[in-house]
mmCIF file of C-alpha atoms in Angstrom:
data_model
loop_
_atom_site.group_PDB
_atom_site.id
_atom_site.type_symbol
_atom_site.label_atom_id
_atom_site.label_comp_id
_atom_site.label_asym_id
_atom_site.label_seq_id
_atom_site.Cartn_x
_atom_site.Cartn_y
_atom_site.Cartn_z
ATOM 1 C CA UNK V 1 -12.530 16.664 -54.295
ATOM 2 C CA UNK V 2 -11.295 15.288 -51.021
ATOM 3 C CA UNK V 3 -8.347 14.344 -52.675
ATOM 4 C CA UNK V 4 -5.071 13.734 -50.555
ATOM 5 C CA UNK V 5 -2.175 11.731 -51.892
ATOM 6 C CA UNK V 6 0.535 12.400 -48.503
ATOM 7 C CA UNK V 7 -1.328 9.690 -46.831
ATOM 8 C CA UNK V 8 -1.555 7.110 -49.895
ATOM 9 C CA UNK V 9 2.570 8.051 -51.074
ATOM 10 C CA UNK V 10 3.385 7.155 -47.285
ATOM 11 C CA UNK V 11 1.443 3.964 -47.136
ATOM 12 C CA UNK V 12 3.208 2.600 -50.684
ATOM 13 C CA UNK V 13 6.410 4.157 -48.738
ATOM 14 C CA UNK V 14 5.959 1.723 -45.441
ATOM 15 C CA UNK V 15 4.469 -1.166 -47.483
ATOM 16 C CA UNK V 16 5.598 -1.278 -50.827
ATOM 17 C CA UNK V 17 4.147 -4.774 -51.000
ATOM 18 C CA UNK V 18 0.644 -3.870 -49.663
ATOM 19 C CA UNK V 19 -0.430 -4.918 -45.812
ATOM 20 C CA UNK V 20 -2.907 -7.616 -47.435
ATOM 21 C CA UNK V 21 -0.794 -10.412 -47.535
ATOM 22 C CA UNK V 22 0.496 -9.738 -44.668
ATOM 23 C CA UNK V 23 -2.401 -9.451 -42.559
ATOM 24 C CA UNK V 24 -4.097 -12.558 -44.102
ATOM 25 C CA UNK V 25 -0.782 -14.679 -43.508
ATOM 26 C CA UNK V 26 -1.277 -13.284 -39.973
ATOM 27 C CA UNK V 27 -4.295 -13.932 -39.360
ATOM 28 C CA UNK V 28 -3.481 -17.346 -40.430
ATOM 29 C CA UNK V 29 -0.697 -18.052 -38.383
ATOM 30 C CA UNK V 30 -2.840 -16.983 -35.090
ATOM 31 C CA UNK V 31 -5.929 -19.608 -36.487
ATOM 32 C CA UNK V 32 -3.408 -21.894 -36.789
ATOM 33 C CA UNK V 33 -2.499 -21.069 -33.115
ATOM 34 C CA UNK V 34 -6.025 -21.180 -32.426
ATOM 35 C CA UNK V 35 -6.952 -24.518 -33.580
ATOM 36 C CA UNK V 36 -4.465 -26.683 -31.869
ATOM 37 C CA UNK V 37 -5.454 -24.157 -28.362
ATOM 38 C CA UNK V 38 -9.232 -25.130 -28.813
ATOM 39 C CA UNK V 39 -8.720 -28.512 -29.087
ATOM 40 C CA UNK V 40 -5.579 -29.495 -26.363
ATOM 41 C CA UNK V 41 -5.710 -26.275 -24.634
ATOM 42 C CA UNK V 42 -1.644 -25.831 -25.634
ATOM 43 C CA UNK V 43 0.201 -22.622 -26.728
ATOM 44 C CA UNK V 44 1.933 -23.883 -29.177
ATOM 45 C CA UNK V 45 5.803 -22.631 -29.921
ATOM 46 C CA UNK V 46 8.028 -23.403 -32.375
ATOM 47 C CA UNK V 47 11.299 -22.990 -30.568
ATOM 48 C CA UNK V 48 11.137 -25.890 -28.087
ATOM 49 C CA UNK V 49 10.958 -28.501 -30.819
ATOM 50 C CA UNK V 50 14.737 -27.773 -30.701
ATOM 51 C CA UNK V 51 15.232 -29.193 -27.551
ATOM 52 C CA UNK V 52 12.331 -31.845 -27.485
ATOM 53 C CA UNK V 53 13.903 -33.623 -30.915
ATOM 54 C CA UNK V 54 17.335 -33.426 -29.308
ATOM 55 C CA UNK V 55 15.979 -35.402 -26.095
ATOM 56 C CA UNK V 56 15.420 -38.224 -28.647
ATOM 57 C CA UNK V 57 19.290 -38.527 -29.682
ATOM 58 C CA UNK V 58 20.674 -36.995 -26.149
ATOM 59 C CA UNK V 59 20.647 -37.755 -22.721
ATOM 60 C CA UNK V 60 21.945 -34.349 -21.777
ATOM 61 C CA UNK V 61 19.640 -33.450 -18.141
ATOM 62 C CA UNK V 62 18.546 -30.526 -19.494
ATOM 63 C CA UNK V 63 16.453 -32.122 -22.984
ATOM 64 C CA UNK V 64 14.724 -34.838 -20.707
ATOM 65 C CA UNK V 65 11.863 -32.190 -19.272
ATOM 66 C CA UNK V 66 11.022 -32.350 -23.098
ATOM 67 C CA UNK V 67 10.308 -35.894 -23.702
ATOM 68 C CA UNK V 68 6.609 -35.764 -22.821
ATOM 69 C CA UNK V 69 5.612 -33.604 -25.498
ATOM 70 C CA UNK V 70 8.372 -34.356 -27.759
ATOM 71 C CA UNK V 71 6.362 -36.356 -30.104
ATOM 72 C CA UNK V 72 3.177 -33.648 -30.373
ATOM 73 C CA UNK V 73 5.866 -31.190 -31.420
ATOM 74 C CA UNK V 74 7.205 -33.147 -34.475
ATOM 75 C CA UNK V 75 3.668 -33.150 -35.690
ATOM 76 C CA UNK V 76 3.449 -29.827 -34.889
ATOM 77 C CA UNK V 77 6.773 -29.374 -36.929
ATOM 78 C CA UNK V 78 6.081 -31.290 -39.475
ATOM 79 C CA UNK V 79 2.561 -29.785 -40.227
ATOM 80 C CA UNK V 80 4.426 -26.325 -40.583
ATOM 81 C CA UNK V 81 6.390 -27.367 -43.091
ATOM 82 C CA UNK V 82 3.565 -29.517 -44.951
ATOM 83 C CA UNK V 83 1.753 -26.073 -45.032
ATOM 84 C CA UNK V 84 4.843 -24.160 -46.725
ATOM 85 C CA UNK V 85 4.695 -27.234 -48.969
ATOM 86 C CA UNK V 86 1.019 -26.594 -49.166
ATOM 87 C CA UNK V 87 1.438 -22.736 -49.854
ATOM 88 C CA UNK V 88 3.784 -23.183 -52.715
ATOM 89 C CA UNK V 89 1.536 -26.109 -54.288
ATOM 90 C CA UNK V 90 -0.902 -23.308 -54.763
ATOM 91 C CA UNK V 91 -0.582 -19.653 -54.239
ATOM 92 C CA UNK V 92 3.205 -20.196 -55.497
ATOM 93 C CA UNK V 93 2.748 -22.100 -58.061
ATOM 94 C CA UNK V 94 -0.194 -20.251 -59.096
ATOM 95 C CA UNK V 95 -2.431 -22.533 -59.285
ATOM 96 C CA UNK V 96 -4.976 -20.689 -56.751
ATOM 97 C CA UNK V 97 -4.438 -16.936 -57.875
ATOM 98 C CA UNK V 98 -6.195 -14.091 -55.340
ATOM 99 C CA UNK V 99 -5.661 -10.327 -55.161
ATOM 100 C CA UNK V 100 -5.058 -10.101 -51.777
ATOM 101 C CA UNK V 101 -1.626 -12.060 -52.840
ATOM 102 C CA UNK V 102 1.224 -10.327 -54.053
ATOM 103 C CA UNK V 103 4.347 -12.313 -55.003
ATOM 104 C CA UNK V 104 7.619 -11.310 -53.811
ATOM 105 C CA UNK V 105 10.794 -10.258 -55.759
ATOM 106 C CA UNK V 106 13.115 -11.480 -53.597
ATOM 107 C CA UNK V 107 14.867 -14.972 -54.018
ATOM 108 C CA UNK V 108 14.883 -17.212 -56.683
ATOM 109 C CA UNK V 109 11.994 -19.206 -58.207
ATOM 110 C CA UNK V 110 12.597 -22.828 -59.666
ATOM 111 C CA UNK V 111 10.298 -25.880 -60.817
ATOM 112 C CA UNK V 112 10.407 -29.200 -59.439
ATOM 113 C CA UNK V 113 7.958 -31.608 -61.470
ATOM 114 C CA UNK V 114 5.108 -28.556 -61.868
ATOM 115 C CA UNK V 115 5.759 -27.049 -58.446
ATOM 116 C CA UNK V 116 7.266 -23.638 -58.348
ATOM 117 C CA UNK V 117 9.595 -23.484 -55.544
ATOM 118 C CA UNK V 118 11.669 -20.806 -53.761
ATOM 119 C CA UNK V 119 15.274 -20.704 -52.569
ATOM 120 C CA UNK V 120 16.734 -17.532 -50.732
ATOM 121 C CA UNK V 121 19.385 -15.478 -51.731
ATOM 122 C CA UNK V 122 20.901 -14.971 -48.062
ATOM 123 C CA UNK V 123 24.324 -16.265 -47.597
ATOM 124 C CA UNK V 124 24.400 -19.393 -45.975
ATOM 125 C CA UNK V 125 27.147 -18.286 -43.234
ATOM 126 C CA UNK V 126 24.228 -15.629 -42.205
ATOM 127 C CA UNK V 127 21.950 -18.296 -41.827
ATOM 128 C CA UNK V 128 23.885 -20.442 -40.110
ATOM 129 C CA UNK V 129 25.212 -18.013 -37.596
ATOM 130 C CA UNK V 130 22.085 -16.917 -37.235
ATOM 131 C CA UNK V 131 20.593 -19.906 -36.786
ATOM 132 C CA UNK V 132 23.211 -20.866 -34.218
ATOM 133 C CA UNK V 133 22.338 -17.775 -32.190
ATOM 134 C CA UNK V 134 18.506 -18.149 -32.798
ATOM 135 C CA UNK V 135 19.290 -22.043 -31.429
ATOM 136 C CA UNK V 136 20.768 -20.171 -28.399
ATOM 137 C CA UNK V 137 18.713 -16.892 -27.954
ATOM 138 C CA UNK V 138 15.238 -18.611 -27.951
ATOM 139 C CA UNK V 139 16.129 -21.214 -25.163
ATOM 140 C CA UNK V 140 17.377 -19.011 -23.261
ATOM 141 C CA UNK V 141 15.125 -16.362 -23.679
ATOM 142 C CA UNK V 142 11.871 -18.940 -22.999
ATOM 143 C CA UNK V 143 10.624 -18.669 -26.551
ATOM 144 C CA UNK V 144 10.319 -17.122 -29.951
ATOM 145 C CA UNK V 145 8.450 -15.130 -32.303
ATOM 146 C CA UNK V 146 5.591 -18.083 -32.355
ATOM 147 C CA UNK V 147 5.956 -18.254 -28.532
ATOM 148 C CA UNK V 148 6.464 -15.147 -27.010
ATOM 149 C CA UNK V 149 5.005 -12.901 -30.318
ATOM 150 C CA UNK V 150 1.762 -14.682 -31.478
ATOM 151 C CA UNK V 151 0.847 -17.239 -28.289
ATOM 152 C CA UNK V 152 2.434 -14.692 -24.940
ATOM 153 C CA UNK V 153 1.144 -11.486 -26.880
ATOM 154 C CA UNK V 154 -1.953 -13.050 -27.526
ATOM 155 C CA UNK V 155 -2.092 -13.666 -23.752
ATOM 156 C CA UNK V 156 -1.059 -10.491 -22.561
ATOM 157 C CA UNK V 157 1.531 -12.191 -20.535
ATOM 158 C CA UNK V 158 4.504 -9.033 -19.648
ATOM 159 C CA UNK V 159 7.005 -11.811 -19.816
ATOM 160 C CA UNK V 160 6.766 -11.957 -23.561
ATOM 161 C CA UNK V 161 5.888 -8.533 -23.788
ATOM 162 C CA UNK V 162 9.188 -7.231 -22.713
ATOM 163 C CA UNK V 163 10.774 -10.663 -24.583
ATOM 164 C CA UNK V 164 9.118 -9.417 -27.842
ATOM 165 C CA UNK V 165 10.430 -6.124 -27.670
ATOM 166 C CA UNK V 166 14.046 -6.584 -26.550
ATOM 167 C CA UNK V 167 14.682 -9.138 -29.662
ATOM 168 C CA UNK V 168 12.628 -7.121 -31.715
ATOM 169 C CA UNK V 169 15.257 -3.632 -30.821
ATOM 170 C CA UNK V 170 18.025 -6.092 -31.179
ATOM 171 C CA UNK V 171 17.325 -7.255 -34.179
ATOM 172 C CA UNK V 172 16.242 -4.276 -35.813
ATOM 173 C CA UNK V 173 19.888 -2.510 -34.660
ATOM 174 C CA UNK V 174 22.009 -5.764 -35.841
ATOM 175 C CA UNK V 175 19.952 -5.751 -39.075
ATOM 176 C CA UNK V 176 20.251 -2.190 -40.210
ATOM 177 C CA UNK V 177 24.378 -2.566 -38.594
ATOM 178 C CA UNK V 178 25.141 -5.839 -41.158
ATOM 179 C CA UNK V 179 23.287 -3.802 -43.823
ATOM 180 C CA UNK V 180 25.458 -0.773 -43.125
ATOM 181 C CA UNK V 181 28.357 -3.117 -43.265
ATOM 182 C CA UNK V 182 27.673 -3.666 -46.724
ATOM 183 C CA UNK V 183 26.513 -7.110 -46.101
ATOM 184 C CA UNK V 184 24.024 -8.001 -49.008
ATOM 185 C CA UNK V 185 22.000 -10.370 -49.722
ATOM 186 C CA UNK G 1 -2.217 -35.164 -33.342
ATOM 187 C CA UNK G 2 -4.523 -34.800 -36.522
ATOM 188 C CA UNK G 3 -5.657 -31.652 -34.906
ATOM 189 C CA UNK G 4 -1.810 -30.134 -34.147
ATOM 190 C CA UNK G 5 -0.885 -31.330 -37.632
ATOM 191 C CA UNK G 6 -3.919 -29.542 -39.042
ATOM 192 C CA UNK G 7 -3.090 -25.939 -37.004
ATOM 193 C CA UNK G 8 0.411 -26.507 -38.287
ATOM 194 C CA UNK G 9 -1.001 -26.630 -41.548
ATOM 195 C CA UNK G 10 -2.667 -23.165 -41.715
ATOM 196 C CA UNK G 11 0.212 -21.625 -39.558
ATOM 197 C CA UNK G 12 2.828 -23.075 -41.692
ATOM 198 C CA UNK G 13 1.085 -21.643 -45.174
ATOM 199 C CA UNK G 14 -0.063 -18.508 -43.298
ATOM 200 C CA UNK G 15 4.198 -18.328 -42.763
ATOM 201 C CA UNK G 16 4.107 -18.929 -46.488
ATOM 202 C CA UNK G 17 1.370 -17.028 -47.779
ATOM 203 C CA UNK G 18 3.051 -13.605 -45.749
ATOM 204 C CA UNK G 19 6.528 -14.471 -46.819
ATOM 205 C CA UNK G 20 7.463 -14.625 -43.452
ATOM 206 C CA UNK G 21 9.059 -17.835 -45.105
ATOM 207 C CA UNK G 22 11.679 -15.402 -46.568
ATOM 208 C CA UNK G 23 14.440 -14.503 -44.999
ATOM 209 C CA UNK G 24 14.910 -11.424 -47.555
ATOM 210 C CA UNK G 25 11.393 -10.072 -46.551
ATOM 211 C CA UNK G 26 12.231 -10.156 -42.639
ATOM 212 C CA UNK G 27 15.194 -8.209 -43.308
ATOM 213 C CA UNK G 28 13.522 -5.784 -45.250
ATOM 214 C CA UNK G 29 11.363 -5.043 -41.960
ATOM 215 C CA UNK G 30 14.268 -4.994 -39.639
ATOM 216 C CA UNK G 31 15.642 -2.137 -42.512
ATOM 217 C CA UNK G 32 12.213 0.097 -42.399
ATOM 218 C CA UNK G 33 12.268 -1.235 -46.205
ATOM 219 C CA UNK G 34 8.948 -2.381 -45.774
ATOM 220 C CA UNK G 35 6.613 -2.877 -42.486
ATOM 221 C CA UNK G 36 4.393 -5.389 -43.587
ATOM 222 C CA UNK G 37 5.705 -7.618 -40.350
ATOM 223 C CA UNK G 38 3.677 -5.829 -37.903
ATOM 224 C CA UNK G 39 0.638 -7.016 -39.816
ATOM 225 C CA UNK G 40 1.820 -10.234 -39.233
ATOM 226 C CA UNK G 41 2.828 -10.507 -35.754
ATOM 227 C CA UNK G 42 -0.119 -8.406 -34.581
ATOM 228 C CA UNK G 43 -2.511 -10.285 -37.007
ATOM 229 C CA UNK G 44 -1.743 -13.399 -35.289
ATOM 230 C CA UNK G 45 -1.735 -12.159 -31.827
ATOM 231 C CA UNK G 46 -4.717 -10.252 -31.971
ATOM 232 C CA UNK G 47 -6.868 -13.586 -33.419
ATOM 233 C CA UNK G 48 -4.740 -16.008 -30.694
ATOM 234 C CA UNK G 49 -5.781 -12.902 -28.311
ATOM 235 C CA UNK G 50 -9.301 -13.065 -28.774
ATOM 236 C CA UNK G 51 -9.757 -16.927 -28.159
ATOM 237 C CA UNK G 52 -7.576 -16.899 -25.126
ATOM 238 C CA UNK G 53 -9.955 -14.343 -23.926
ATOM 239 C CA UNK G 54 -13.139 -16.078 -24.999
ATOM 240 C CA UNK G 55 -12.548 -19.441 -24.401
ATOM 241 C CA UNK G 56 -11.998 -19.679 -20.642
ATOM 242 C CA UNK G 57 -15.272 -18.257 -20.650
ATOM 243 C CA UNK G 58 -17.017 -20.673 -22.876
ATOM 244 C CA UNK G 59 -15.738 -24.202 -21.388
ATOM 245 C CA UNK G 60 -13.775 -25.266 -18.760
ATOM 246 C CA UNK G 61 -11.152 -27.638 -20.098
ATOM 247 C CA UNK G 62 -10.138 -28.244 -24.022
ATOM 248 C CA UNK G 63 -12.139 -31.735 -25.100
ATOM 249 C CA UNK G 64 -8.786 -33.696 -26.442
ATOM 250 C CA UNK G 65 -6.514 -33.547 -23.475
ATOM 251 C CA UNK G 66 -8.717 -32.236 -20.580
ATOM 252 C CA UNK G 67 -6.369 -29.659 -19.863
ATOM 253 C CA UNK G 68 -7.761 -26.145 -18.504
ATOM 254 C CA UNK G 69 -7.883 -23.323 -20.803
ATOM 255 C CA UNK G 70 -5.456 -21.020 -18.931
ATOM 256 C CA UNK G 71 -2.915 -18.693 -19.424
ATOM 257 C CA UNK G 72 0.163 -20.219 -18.586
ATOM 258 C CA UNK G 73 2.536 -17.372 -17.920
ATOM 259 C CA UNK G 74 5.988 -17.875 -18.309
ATOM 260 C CA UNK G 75 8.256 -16.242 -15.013
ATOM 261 C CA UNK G 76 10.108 -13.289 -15.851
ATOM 262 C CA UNK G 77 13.726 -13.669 -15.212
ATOM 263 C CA UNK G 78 16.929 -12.087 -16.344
ATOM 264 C CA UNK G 79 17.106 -14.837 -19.124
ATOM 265 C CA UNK G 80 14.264 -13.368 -20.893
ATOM 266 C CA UNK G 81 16.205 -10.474 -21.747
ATOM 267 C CA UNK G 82 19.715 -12.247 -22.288
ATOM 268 C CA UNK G 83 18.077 -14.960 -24.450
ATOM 269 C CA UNK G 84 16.257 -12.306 -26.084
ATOM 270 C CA UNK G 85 18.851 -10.226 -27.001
ATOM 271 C CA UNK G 86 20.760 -13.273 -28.452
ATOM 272 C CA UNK G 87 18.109 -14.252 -30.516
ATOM 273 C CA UNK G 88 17.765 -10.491 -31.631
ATOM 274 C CA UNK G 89 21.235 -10.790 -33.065
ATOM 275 C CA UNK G 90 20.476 -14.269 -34.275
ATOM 276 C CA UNK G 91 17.618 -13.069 -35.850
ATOM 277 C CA UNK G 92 18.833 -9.834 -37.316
ATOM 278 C CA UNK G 93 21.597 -11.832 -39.026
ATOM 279 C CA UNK G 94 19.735 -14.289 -40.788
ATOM 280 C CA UNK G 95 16.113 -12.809 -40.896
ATOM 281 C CA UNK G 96 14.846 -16.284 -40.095
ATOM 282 C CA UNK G 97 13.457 -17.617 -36.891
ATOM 283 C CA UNK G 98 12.417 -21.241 -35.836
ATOM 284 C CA UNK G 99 8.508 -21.723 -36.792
ATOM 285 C CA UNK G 100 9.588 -19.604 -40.484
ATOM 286 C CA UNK G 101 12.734 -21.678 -40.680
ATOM 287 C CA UNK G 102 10.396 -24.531 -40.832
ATOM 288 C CA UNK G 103 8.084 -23.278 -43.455
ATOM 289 C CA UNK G 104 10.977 -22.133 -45.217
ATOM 290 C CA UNK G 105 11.786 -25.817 -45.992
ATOM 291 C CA UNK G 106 8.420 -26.225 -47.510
ATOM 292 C CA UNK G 107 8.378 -23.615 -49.636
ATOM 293 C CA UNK G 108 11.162 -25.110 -51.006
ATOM 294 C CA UNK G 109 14.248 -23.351 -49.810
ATOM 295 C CA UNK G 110 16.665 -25.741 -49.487
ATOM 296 C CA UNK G 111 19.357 -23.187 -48.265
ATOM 297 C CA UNK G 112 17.868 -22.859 -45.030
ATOM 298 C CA UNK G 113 18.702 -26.479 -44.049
ATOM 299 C CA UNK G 114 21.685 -24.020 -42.866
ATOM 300 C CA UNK G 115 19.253 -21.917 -40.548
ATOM 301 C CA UNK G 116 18.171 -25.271 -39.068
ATOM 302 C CA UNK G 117 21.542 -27.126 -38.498
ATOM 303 C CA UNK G 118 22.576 -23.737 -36.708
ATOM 304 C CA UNK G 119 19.467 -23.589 -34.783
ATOM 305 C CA UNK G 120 20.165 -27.423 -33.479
ATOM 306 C CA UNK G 121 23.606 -26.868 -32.844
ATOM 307 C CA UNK G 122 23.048 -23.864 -30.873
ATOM 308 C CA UNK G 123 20.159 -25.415 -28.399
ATOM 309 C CA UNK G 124 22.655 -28.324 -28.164
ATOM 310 C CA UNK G 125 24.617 -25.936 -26.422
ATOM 311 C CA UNK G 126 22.686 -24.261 -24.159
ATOM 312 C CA UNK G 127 21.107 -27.447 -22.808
ATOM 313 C CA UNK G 128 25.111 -28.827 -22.560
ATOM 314 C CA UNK G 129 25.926 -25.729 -20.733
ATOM 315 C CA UNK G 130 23.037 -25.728 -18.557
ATOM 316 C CA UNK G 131 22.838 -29.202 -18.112
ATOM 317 C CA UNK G 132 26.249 -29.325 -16.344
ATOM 318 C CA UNK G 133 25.702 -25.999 -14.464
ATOM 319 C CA UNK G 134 22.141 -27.936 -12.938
ATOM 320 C CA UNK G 135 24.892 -30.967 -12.276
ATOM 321 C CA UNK G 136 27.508 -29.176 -10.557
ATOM 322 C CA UNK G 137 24.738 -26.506 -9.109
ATOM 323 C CA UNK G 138 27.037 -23.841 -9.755
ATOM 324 C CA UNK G 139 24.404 -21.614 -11.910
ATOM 325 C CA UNK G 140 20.705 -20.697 -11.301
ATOM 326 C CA UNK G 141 18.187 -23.322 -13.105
ATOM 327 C CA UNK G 142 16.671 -21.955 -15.653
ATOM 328 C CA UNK G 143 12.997 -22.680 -14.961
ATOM 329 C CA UNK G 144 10.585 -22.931 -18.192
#
């Protein structure tokens, strides 16, 4: 019996939710990727709709290199959070049940009208500082996770490369730092 | 635009469907409570990888806009690393960044409204800041 459970016990250790959600959702997220980069030949990021939407309500110098593709990234935007919407119409709401799903613990789950929706449990000054600094960060920086992790990895490009892994160290140390803090949720 | 609203689509419930959507789950991650987020980032990357590699060789220019399929490389700079290691903190804080922030909203997580205002606020004040140091030319532009 070629039976071995040290691999298996550190596998549920790393991954106590399983990889397969994970690497679907993945795999997902670059198709998504994919599909608007077939058809307009553009590497889509998340982080510039920041700036792009404020060029609508701001005349600041720095927003108006934005206005040209301002509108695309609404849609763009917008179809992101249609497909959350989309996500919990189904998988969430268990409608459209498959094994390679498993549902999380964190959070809390509520109904709207026979959708089951999620809230977080993270304290909204977190967020919000966050979000400032995320608002700040991924300007600065020339992109995001979407940008620099899924588009600029995808394209071997060492700009993102090195982008990637200095937020990625950052926020890993910050992270386990608030946690240590006693900060929870 | 159908087309960009349909690949937001799949990427936003892909954000969904690997809770990326959760700030709690990113956390967990940036903890070594649970490593599922390499599946995701690499996931994506290697599938975006492959068709950056394959298309330039299939066709010269995408059929909606025209535009070549190339890899447009963003310059390295000092920024990279300064705006990275703001948005590590940023990100390490809240567990959410910009493309889950807005599948958050979908999935229904009101809460992160919070994430978002932030997010605004703070690239409202970068471009302030850096429009005025391209005014008085005081600073080097940021080029990107």
């Amino acid at each position: 019996m070629a039976f071995d459970p040290v691999p298996l016990q550190l596998t549920a250790e790393l991954f106590p939710n399983g990889i397969s959600r994970y690497a679907v959702g993945g795999l997902l997220v670059g198709l998504g990727a994919v599909v608007i980069y077939v058809g307009t030949g553009i590497a889509a990021g998340a982080s510039t709709f920041l700036e792009s939407t404020l060029s609508y309500v701001s005349d600041q110098s720095r927003f108006q290199q934005y206005v040209a593709s301002r509108d695309w990234r609404v849609v763009f935007t917008l179809g992101i959070v249609l497909g959350g919407l989309a996500f919990a119409a189904t998988v969430q709401s268990g409608l459209v049940t498959t094994s390679l799903y498993e549902a999380g613990t964190t959070g809390e789950l509520y109904e709207v009208g026979g959708l089951t929706l999620w809230s977080t449990s993270v304290q909204p000054w977190r967020l919000f500082v966050g979000g400032v600094l995320v608002g700040i960060g991924t300007r600065i920086g020339k992109g995001c996770t979407s940008g620099h992790g899924v588009c600029g990895v995808g394209s071997a490009s060492k700009t993102s490369l090195v982008g990637v892994a200095t937020f990625l160290t950052v926020a890993i140390v910050t992270a386990q730092i608030v946690a240590a803090l006693g900060v929870s949720p | 635009m159908p087309l960009i609203l349909l690949g937001g689509l799949i990427f936003g419930f892909g954000l969904g469907f690997s809770q990326m959507a959760r700030p709690e789950v990113v956390l967990n991650f940036l903890q070594f409570e649970d490593f599922g987020l390499l599946f995701v980032m690499f996931g994506a990357a290697i599938v975006s990888g492959i068709a950056f590699a394959v298309l330039p060789r299939i066709s010269d220019a995408a059929p909606l806009t025209g535009d070549r399929y190339e890899r447009r490389l963003k310059p390295f700079d000092r920024n990279v690393l300064i705006g990275g290691g703001i948005f590590g903190v940023g990100w390490g804080l809240s567990g959410i960044c910009p493309g889950a922030a807005y599948a958050s909203l979908g999935v229904g997580n009101v809460t992160i409204l919070w994430a978002l205002a932030g997010m605004f606020v703070g690239a409202y004040a970068q471009g302030y800041w850096r429009s005025r140091a391209a005014e008085t030319g005081t600073a080097p532009a940021g080029a990107d």
